[in-house]
PDB file of C-alpha atoms in Angstrom:
ATOM      1  CA  MET A   1     -29.921 -60.177 -13.321  1.00  0.00           C
ATOM      2  CA  GLN A   2     -26.744 -61.054 -11.309  1.00  0.00           C
ATOM      3  CA  ASP A   3     -24.327 -60.226 -14.155  1.00  0.00           C
ATOM      4  CA  TRP A   4     -26.107 -56.849 -14.569  1.00  0.00           C
ATOM      5  CA  LEU A   5     -25.652 -56.106 -11.009  1.00  0.00           C
ATOM      6  CA  VAL A   6     -21.978 -57.254 -11.101  1.00  0.00           C
ATOM      7  CA  SER A   7     -21.371 -54.946 -13.981  1.00  0.00           C
ATOM      8  CA  GLN A   8     -22.911 -52.051 -12.253  1.00  0.00           C
ATOM      9  CA  ILE A   9     -20.840 -52.684  -9.074  1.00  0.00           C
ATOM     10  CA  ASP A  10     -17.693 -52.792 -11.236  1.00  0.00           C
ATOM     11  CA  ALA A  11     -18.597 -49.515 -13.110  1.00  0.00           C
ATOM     12  CA  LEU A  12     -19.176 -47.889  -9.671  1.00  0.00           C
ATOM     13  CA  VAL A  13     -15.857 -49.110  -8.382  1.00  0.00           C
ATOM     14  CA  ILE A  14     -14.079 -47.769 -11.555  1.00  0.00           C
ATOM     15  CA  LYS A  15     -15.828 -44.366 -11.074  1.00  0.00           C
ATOM     16  CA  ALA A  16     -14.687 -44.244  -7.404  1.00  0.00           C
ATOM     17  CA  VAL A  17     -11.144 -45.108  -8.416  1.00  0.00           C
ATOM     18  CA  ILE A  18     -11.226 -42.373 -11.149  1.00  0.00           C
ATOM     19  CA  ILE A  19     -12.530 -39.797  -8.597  1.00  0.00           C
ATOM     20  CA  ALA A  20      -9.970 -40.792  -5.900  1.00  0.00           C
ATOM     21  CA  VAL A  21      -7.189 -40.540  -8.300  1.00  0.00           C
ATOM     22  CA  ALA A  22      -8.370 -37.148  -9.532  1.00  0.00           C
ATOM     23  CA  VAL A  23      -8.575 -35.888  -5.911  1.00  0.00           C
ATOM     24  CA  PHE A  24      -5.216 -37.419  -5.067  1.00  0.00           C
ATOM     25  CA  VAL A  25      -3.575 -35.777  -8.080  1.00  0.00           C
ATOM     26  CA  ALA A  26      -5.308 -32.388  -7.297  1.00  0.00           C
ATOM     27  CA  LEU A  27      -4.206 -32.529  -3.663  1.00  0.00           C
ATOM     28  CA  ALA A  28      -0.532 -33.325  -4.732  1.00  0.00           C
ATOM     29  CA  ALA A  29      -0.600 -30.666  -7.291  1.00  0.00           C
ATOM     30  CA  GLN A  30      -1.955 -28.051  -4.989  1.00  0.00           C
ATOM     31  CA  ARG A  31       0.476 -28.773  -2.538  1.00  0.00           C
ATOM     32  CA  VAL A  32       3.371 -28.523  -4.759  1.00  0.00           C
ATOM     33  CA  VAL A  33       2.149 -25.246  -6.435  1.00  0.00           C
ATOM     34  CA  THR A  34       1.490 -23.670  -3.094  1.00  0.00           C
ATOM     35  CA  ARG A  35       5.016 -24.265  -1.806  1.00  0.00           C
ATOM     36  CA  LEU A  36       6.540 -23.070  -5.060  1.00  0.00           C
ATOM     37  CA  VAL A  37       4.406 -19.924  -5.250  1.00  0.00           C
ATOM     38  CA  ASN A  38       5.132 -19.078  -1.633  1.00  0.00           C
ATOM     39  CA  LYS A  39       8.983 -19.486  -2.237  1.00  0.00           C
ATOM     40  CA  ILE A  40       8.740 -17.235  -5.337  1.00  0.00           C
ATOM     41  CA  PHE A  41       6.839 -14.644  -3.494  1.00  0.00           C
ATOM     42  CA  GLU A  42       9.034 -14.728  -0.393  1.00  0.00           C
ATOM     43  CA  ALA A  43      12.189 -14.297  -2.692  1.00  0.00           C
ATOM     44  CA  ALA A  44      10.382 -11.323  -4.356  1.00  0.00           C
ATOM     45  CA  GLU A  45       9.640  -9.784  -0.869  1.00  0.00           C
ATOM     46  CA  VAL A  46       5.935  -9.636  -1.843  1.00  0.00           C
ATOM     47  CA  PRO A  47       3.998  -9.355   1.388  1.00  0.00           C
ATOM     48  CA  ASN A  48       0.911 -11.399   0.430  1.00  0.00           C
ATOM     49  CA  ALA A  49       0.479 -14.186  -2.078  1.00  0.00           C
ATOM     50  CA  SER A  50      -2.826 -15.487  -0.833  1.00  0.00           C
ATOM     51  CA  ILE A  51      -5.076 -14.353  -3.771  1.00  0.00           C
ATOM     52  CA  VAL A  52      -2.460 -16.061  -6.419  1.00  0.00           C
ATOM     53  CA  ILE A  53      -2.566 -19.277  -4.444  1.00  0.00           C
ATOM     54  CA  ASN A  54      -6.356 -19.141  -4.091  1.00  0.00           C
ATOM     55  CA  LEU A  55      -6.751 -18.726  -7.885  1.00  0.00           C
ATOM     56  CA  LEU A  56      -4.263 -21.518  -8.503  1.00  0.00           C
ATOM     57  CA  ARG A  57      -6.128 -23.756  -6.255  1.00  0.00           C
ATOM     58  CA  ILE A  58      -9.344 -23.021  -8.015  1.00  0.00           C
ATOM     59  CA  GLY A  59      -7.749 -23.772 -11.266  1.00  0.00           C
ATOM     60  CA  ILE A  60      -6.403 -27.010 -10.111  1.00  0.00           C
ATOM     61  CA  TRP A  61      -9.676 -28.190  -8.749  1.00  0.00           C
ATOM     62  CA  SER A  62     -11.719 -26.951 -11.822  1.00  0.00           C
ATOM     63  CA  LEU A  63      -9.279 -29.241 -13.953  1.00  0.00           C
ATOM     64  CA  ALA A  64      -9.877 -32.124 -11.517  1.00  0.00           C
ATOM     65  CA  VAL A  65     -13.662 -31.812 -11.752  1.00  0.00           C
ATOM     66  CA  LEU A  66     -13.442 -31.435 -15.712  1.00  0.00           C
ATOM     67  CA  SER A  67     -11.331 -34.598 -15.880  1.00  0.00           C
ATOM     68  CA  VAL A  68     -13.917 -36.799 -14.231  1.00  0.00           C
ATOM     69  CA  LEU A  69     -17.123 -35.407 -15.918  1.00  0.00           C
ATOM     70  CA  LYS A  70     -17.093 -37.633 -18.965  1.00  0.00           C
ATOM     71  CA  PRO A  71     -15.662 -41.035 -17.431  1.00  0.00           C
ATOM     72  CA  VAL A  72     -17.774 -40.702 -14.316  1.00  0.00           C
ATOM     73  CA  PHE A  73     -20.937 -38.716 -15.024  1.00  0.00           C
ATOM     74  CA  GLY A  74     -21.069 -38.991 -18.802  1.00  0.00           C
ATOM     75  CA  ILE A  75     -21.029 -35.233 -19.204  1.00  0.00           C
ATOM     76  CA  ASP A  76     -19.319 -33.518 -22.024  1.00  0.00           C
ATOM     77  CA  PRO A  77     -16.867 -30.976 -20.639  1.00  0.00           C
ATOM     78  CA  THR A  78     -16.885 -28.847 -23.686  1.00  0.00           C
ATOM     79  CA  TRP A  79     -20.373 -27.462 -23.127  1.00  0.00           C
ATOM     80  CA  VAL A  80     -19.460 -26.850 -19.432  1.00  0.00           C
ATOM     81  CA  ILE A  81     -16.341 -24.864 -20.464  1.00  0.00           C
ATOM     82  CA  THR A  82     -18.362 -22.945 -23.003  1.00  0.00           C
ATOM     83  CA  ALA A  83     -20.969 -21.975 -20.317  1.00  0.00           C
ATOM     84  CA  LEU A  84     -18.245 -21.008 -17.783  1.00  0.00           C
ATOM     85  CA  GLY A  85     -16.723 -18.742 -20.382  1.00  0.00           C
ATOM     86  CA  VAL A  86     -19.972 -16.956 -20.995  1.00  0.00           C
ATOM     87  CA  VAL A  87     -20.424 -16.569 -17.200  1.00  0.00           C
ATOM     88  CA  SER A  88     -16.957 -15.265 -16.694  1.00  0.00           C
ATOM     89  CA  VAL A  89     -17.359 -12.778 -19.341  1.00  0.00           C
ATOM     90  CA  ALA A  90     -20.462 -11.518 -17.829  1.00  0.00           C
ATOM     91  CA  ILE A  91     -18.837 -11.360 -14.341  1.00  0.00           C
ATOM     92  CA  SER A  92     -15.726  -9.645 -15.586  1.00  0.00           C
ATOM     93  CA  LEU A  93     -17.882  -6.765 -17.187  1.00  0.00           C
ATOM     94  CA  GLY A  94     -19.591  -6.276 -13.863  1.00  0.00           C
ATOM     95  CA  LEU A  95     -16.259  -6.446 -11.929  1.00  0.00           C
ATOM     96  CA  GLN A  96     -13.993  -4.344 -14.128  1.00  0.00           C
ATOM     97  CA  ASP A  97     -12.874  -1.857 -11.448  1.00  0.00           C
ATOM     98  CA  THR A  98     -12.193  -4.796  -8.980  1.00  0.00           C
ATOM     99  CA  ILE A  99     -10.154  -6.720 -11.646  1.00  0.00           C
ATOM    100  CA  SER A 100      -8.283  -3.493 -12.463  1.00  0.00           C
ATOM    101  CA  ASN A 101      -7.484  -2.978  -8.762  1.00  0.00           C
ATOM    102  CA  ILE A 102      -6.184  -6.585  -8.449  1.00  0.00           C
ATOM    103  CA  VAL A 103      -4.109  -6.528 -11.606  1.00  0.00           C
ATOM    104  CA  SER A 104      -2.695  -3.070 -10.622  1.00  0.00           C
ATOM    105  CA  GLY A 105      -1.901  -4.307  -7.112  1.00  0.00           C
ATOM    106  CA  LEU A 106      -0.102  -7.420  -8.386  1.00  0.00           C
ATOM    107  CA  GLY A 107       2.125  -5.194 -10.442  1.00  0.00           C
ATOM    108  CA  LEU A 108       2.837  -2.782  -7.799  1.00  0.00           C
ATOM    109  CA  MET A 109       3.846  -5.568  -5.313  1.00  0.00           C
ATOM    110  CA  LEU A 110       5.958  -7.634  -7.788  1.00  0.00           C
ATOM    111  CA  ALA A 111       7.827  -4.500  -8.880  1.00  0.00           C
ATOM    112  CA  ARG A 112       8.145  -3.310  -5.329  1.00  0.00           C
ATOM    113  CA  VAL A 113       7.124   0.062  -6.248  1.00  0.00           C
ATOM    114  CA  ILE A 114       5.671   0.979  -2.862  1.00  0.00           C
ATOM    115  CA  ARG A 115       5.978  -0.855   0.631  1.00  0.00           C
ATOM    116  CA  PRO A 116       4.518  -0.254   4.082  1.00  0.00           C
ATOM    117  CA  GLY A 117       6.550   2.409   5.832  1.00  0.00           C
ATOM    118  CA  ASP A 118       7.498   4.413   2.764  1.00  0.00           C
ATOM    119  CA  HIS A 119       7.017   8.212   2.868  1.00  0.00           C
ATOM    120  CA  VAL A 120       5.390   9.106  -0.378  1.00  0.00           C
ATOM    121  CA  THR A 121       3.386  11.854  -2.362  1.00  0.00           C
ATOM    122  CA  ILE A 122       0.548  10.543  -4.426  1.00  0.00           C
ATOM    123  CA  GLY A 123      -1.069  13.287  -6.433  1.00  0.00           C
ATOM    124  CA  SER A 124      -1.878  15.932  -3.910  1.00  0.00           C
ATOM    125  CA  THR A 125      -1.566  13.572  -0.716  1.00  0.00           C
ATOM    126  CA  THR A 126       1.522  13.154   1.136  1.00  0.00           C
ATOM    127  CA  GLY A 127       1.932  10.636   4.064  1.00  0.00           C
ATOM    128  CA  THR A 128       3.183   7.452   5.092  1.00  0.00           C
ATOM    129  CA  VAL A 129       2.108   4.084   3.600  1.00  0.00           C
ATOM    130  CA  THR A 130       0.511   1.805   6.219  1.00  0.00           C
ATOM    131  CA  ASP A 131      -0.747  -1.015   4.202  1.00  0.00           C
ATOM    132  CA  VAL A 132      -0.680  -2.347   0.606  1.00  0.00           C
ATOM    133  CA  THR A 133      -3.174  -4.874  -0.535  1.00  0.00           C
ATOM    134  CA  TRP A 134      -4.263  -6.372  -3.739  1.00  0.00           C
ATOM    135  CA  ARG A 135      -6.912  -3.972  -4.075  1.00  0.00           C
ATOM    136  CA  SER A 136      -5.820  -0.607  -2.528  1.00  0.00           C
ATOM    137  CA  THR A 137      -3.154   1.204  -0.801  1.00  0.00           C
ATOM    138  CA  SER A 138      -3.763   3.017   2.565  1.00  0.00           C
ATOM    139  CA  LEU A 139      -1.851   6.309   3.244  1.00  0.00           C
ATOM    140  CA  ARG A 140      -1.741   8.011   6.751  1.00  0.00           C
ATOM    141  CA  THR A 141      -1.278  11.685   6.505  1.00  0.00           C
ATOM    142  CA  ARG A 142       0.322  14.042   9.005  1.00  0.00           C
ATOM    143  CA  GLY A 143      -3.097  15.219  10.124  1.00  0.00           C
ATOM    144  CA  GLY A 144      -4.014  11.496  11.234  1.00  0.00           C
ATOM    145  CA  ASP A 145      -6.374  10.857   8.178  1.00  0.00           C
ATOM    146  CA  VAL A 146      -6.022   7.561   6.318  1.00  0.00           C
ATOM    147  CA  ASP A 147      -6.597   7.783   2.679  1.00  0.00           C
ATOM    148  CA  VAL A 148      -7.483   4.459   0.857  1.00  0.00           C
ATOM    149  CA  ILE A 149      -6.331   4.712  -2.715  1.00  0.00           C
ATOM    150  CA  PRO A 150      -7.425   2.028  -5.404  1.00  0.00           C
ATOM    151  CA  ASN A 151      -4.583   0.456  -6.956  1.00  0.00           C
ATOM    152  CA  SER A 152      -5.817   1.173 -10.388  1.00  0.00           C
ATOM    153  CA  VAL A 153      -5.858   4.848  -9.509  1.00  0.00           C
ATOM    154  CA  LEU A 154      -2.289   4.580  -7.917  1.00  0.00           C
ATOM    155  CA  ASN A 155      -0.924   2.867 -11.060  1.00  0.00           C
ATOM    156  CA  LYS A 156      -1.941   5.953 -13.127  1.00  0.00           C
ATOM    157  CA  THR A 157      -0.996   8.752 -10.601  1.00  0.00           C
ATOM    158  CA  THR A 158       2.492  10.305 -10.207  1.00  0.00           C
ATOM    159  CA  LEU A 159       4.228   8.675  -7.094  1.00  0.00           C
ATOM    160  CA  THR A 160       7.065  10.483  -5.460  1.00  0.00           C
ATOM    161  CA  HIS A 161       9.128   8.666  -2.811  1.00  0.00           C
ATOM    162  CA  LEU A 162      10.300  11.168  -0.215  1.00  0.00           C
ATOM    163  CA  ALA A 163      13.677  11.102   1.400  1.00  0.00           C
ATOM    164  CA  ASP A 164      13.793  11.032   5.223  1.00  0.00           C
ATOM    165  CA  SER A 165      15.198  14.409   5.303  1.00  0.00           C
ATOM    166  CA  ASN A 166      11.980  15.800   3.413  1.00  0.00           C
ATOM    167  CA  ALA A 167       9.371  13.441   4.699  1.00  0.00           C
ATOM    168  CA  GLY A 168       8.704  15.652   7.894  1.00  0.00           C
ATOM    169  CA  VAL A 169       9.762  19.098   6.835  1.00  0.00           C
ATOM    170  CA  CYS A 170       7.519  21.545   8.355  1.00  0.00           C
ATOM    171  CA  LYS A 171       8.136  25.363   7.815  1.00  0.00           C
ATOM    172  CA  VAL A 172       7.266  28.606   9.849  1.00  0.00           C
ATOM    173  CA  VAL A 173       7.650  31.831   7.754  1.00  0.00           C
ATOM    174  CA  PHE A 174       8.674  35.034   9.593  1.00  0.00           C
ATOM    175  CA  ALA A 175      10.142  38.517   8.902  1.00  0.00           C
ATOM    176  CA  VAL A 176      12.929  40.343  10.871  1.00  0.00           C
ATOM    177  CA  ALA A 177      13.160  44.110  11.644  1.00  0.00           C
ATOM    178  CA  PRO A 178      15.819  45.765   9.373  1.00  0.00           C
ATOM    179  CA  THR A 179      17.748  46.808  12.462  1.00  0.00           C
ATOM    180  CA  ALA A 180      17.931  43.484  14.061  1.00  0.00           C
ATOM    181  CA  ASP A 181      21.002  41.433  14.586  1.00  0.00           C
ATOM    182  CA  LEU A 182      20.328  38.330  12.292  1.00  0.00           C
ATOM    183  CA  ASP A 183      22.861  36.110  14.174  1.00  0.00           C
ATOM    184  CA  ALA A 184      21.065  36.945  17.546  1.00  0.00           C
ATOM    185  CA  VAL A 185      17.663  36.151  15.799  1.00  0.00           C
ATOM    186  CA  VAL A 186      18.803  32.751  14.723  1.00  0.00           C
ATOM    187  CA  ALA A 187      20.230  31.877  18.241  1.00  0.00           C
ATOM    188  CA  ASP A 188      16.916  32.971  19.681  1.00  0.00           C
ATOM    189  CA  ILE A 189      14.746  31.039  17.338  1.00  0.00           C
ATOM    190  CA  ARG A 190      16.744  27.826  17.808  1.00  0.00           C
ATOM    191  CA  ALA A 191      16.621  28.065  21.501  1.00  0.00           C
ATOM    192  CA  THR A 192      12.922  28.889  21.685  1.00  0.00           C
ATOM    193  CA  VAL A 193      11.951  26.039  19.208  1.00  0.00           C
ATOM    194  CA  GLU A 194      14.231  23.553  21.160  1.00  0.00           C
ATOM    195  CA  ALA A 195      12.494  24.479  24.417  1.00  0.00           C
ATOM    196  CA  SER A 196       8.915  24.274  23.068  1.00  0.00           C
ATOM    197  CA  VAL A 197       8.718  21.494  20.568  1.00  0.00           C
ATOM    198  CA  ALA A 198      11.859  19.367  20.849  1.00  0.00           C
ATOM    199  CA  ASP A 199       9.955  16.301  21.848  1.00  0.00           C
ATOM    200  CA  ASP A 200       8.058  16.418  18.441  1.00  0.00           C
ATOM    201  CA  LEU A 201      11.132  16.791  16.354  1.00  0.00           C
ATOM    202  CA  ASP A 202      13.304  14.162  14.692  1.00  0.00           C
ATOM    203  CA  PRO A 203      16.517  14.119  16.559  1.00  0.00           C
ATOM    204  CA  ARG A 204      18.467  13.091  13.523  1.00  0.00           C
ATOM    205  CA  PHE A 205      18.259  16.733  11.936  1.00  0.00           C
ATOM    206  CA  GLN A 206      19.026  20.200  12.976  1.00  0.00           C
ATOM    207  CA  ILE A 207      16.595  23.170  13.418  1.00  0.00           C
ATOM    208  CA  GLY A 208      17.226  25.184  10.323  1.00  0.00           C
ATOM    209  CA  VAL A 209      16.782  29.114  10.175  1.00  0.00           C
ATOM    210  CA  ASN A 210      17.130  30.392   6.635  1.00  0.00           C
ATOM    211  CA  PHE A 211      16.739  33.911   5.336  1.00  0.00           C
ATOM    212  CA  THR A 212      15.264  34.021   2.069  1.00  0.00           C
ATOM    213  CA  GLY A 213      14.770  37.583   0.813  1.00  0.00           C
ATOM    214  CA  MET A 214      14.482  41.150   1.936  1.00  0.00           C
ATOM    215  CA  THR A 215      11.252  43.467   1.594  1.00  0.00           C
ATOM    216  CA  ALA A 216      10.521  47.105   2.711  1.00  0.00           C
ATOM    217  CA  TYR A 217       9.307  45.714   5.898  1.00  0.00           C
ATOM    218  CA  GLY A 218      12.599  43.671   6.847  1.00  0.00           C
ATOM    219  CA  THR A 219      14.308  40.397   6.131  1.00  0.00           C
ATOM    220  CA  GLU A 220      12.221  37.346   5.288  1.00  0.00           C
ATOM    221  CA  GLY A 221      13.108  34.009   6.653  1.00  0.00           C
ATOM    222  CA  GLN A 222      11.689  30.588   7.519  1.00  0.00           C
ATOM    223  CA  ILE A 223      12.102  28.104  10.145  1.00  0.00           C
ATOM    224  CA  VAL A 224      12.820  24.475   8.848  1.00  0.00           C
ATOM    225  CA  LEU A 225      11.710  21.736  11.137  1.00  0.00           C
ATOM    226  CA  HIS A 226      11.945  17.931  10.852  1.00  0.00           C
ATOM    227  CA  VAL A 227       8.876  16.789  12.671  1.00  0.00           C
ATOM    228  CA  ALA A 228       9.031  13.149  14.008  1.00  0.00           C
ATOM    229  CA  ASP A 229       6.878  10.520  12.239  1.00  0.00           C
ATOM    230  CA  GLY A 230       3.260  10.539  13.472  1.00  0.00           C
ATOM    231  CA  VAL A 231       3.371  14.149  14.619  1.00  0.00           C
ATOM    232  CA  GLY A 232       1.134  16.567  12.855  1.00  0.00           C
ATOM    233  CA  PHE A 233       2.398  19.898  11.400  1.00  0.00           C
ATOM    234  CA  ALA A 234      -0.215  22.222  12.513  1.00  0.00           C
ATOM    235  CA  GLY A 235       0.286  21.676  16.205  1.00  0.00           C
ATOM    236  CA  VAL A 236       4.087  22.239  15.996  1.00  0.00           C
ATOM    237  CA  GLN A 237       3.580  25.332  13.860  1.00  0.00           C
ATOM    238  CA  ASN A 238       1.045  26.806  16.097  1.00  0.00           C
ATOM    239  CA  ARG A 239       3.145  26.150  19.198  1.00  0.00           C
ATOM    240  CA  VAL A 240       6.274  27.784  17.583  1.00  0.00           C
ATOM    241  CA  VAL A 241       4.364  30.901  16.368  1.00  0.00           C
ATOM    242  CA  HIS A 242       2.856  31.356  19.845  1.00  0.00           C
ATOM    243  CA  GLU A 243       6.337  31.272  21.473  1.00  0.00           C
ATOM    244  CA  LEU A 244       7.912  33.587  18.999  1.00  0.00           C
ATOM    245  CA  HIS A 245       4.892  36.039  19.017  1.00  0.00           C
ATOM    246  CA  GLY A 246       5.893  39.578  20.212  1.00  0.00           C
ATOM    247  CA  ARG A 247       9.603  39.238  19.772  1.00  0.00           C
ATOM    248  CA  ALA A 248      11.284  42.578  19.561  1.00  0.00           C
ATOM    249  CA  TRP A 249      13.178  41.455  16.424  1.00  0.00           C
ATOM    250  CA  LEU A 250      10.091  40.747  14.473  1.00  0.00           C
ATOM    251  CA  ALA A 251       9.360  43.327  11.585  1.00  0.00           C
ATOM    252  CA  ASN A 252       6.391  45.495  12.234  1.00  0.00           C
ATOM    253  CA  ALA A 253       4.876  47.010   9.120  1.00  0.00           C
ATOM    254  CA  LEU A 254       3.359  49.904  10.882  1.00  0.00           C
ATOM    255  CA  ASN A 255       6.808  50.982  12.194  1.00  0.00           C
ATOM    256  CA  SER A 256       8.843  50.155   9.101  1.00  0.00           C
TER     257      SER A 256
END
C-alpha cells in the first residue's frame, strides 16, 4: 500500500513538472513571438497587429495543451485535433464573410494601400479615411456622413487616391452675358468669393475662374474652389450663388 502511494505521488510530481515545463515554454515563446511580430509590424508601419498576436498566442497555447494531453491525462491528441478540425470547418463556413474581411484587411494593411487621412474615392463615394481596421474601413464624406466599408468589398472595388489639389475641389457653374467684360467678371467673382467664404477655403490654393464654352445665351464658366478639409461643398456653393445672384454681368436667357 505504501509503495502504491509513493508511486502515485511520484507520478503526480512528474505530471506537475511536465505541466510546469509546458507553461514555461509557452510563456517564453509567447513573449519572444509577440516582440518579434510587433517589431515586424512597426517596420511595415501597420497600425494594429493585435489580431495576429492573439492568433499566435492561441496557437502557442494550443500546442502547449496538446503536448501534455498524452503524458499527463493519457488522452491521445490525434482525436482532439480531428475534432477541432471538424469544428473549425463548421465555424469557417458560418463566418466566411468575417474571415474574408480579416484576410482582406491584413492584405490592405501590409501593402499600405490605404491609411487614415488619405483622400480617396471608393466606388461612388469620395471622402477622407478616418479608420482602417481588420474588418472594415471608415470613410468620412464632405457631407459629414461616415461610410463603413467591409474590407472584402474594398478589396474588389476601384480605389482612387486623390491629390491634395483635387480632394477639396468644389465647382460653381455660371454664364456671362455676351456684352460683359470677362476680366472684370473674373475680378468681381474672386473678390466676392474671397469676402464670403474665405474661411472655408484651403489657403494653399487660389480661387479659379475658368471659361469653358460659349452658347447663344453667353459665355459659360465655372468657379473652382478648394474647400478646406471637413467643410461641406453644399454650404459653400449655396453662399457663393447667393452672393453672385443678380449680378449685371450674368447671362439672362430672356434678354439674349
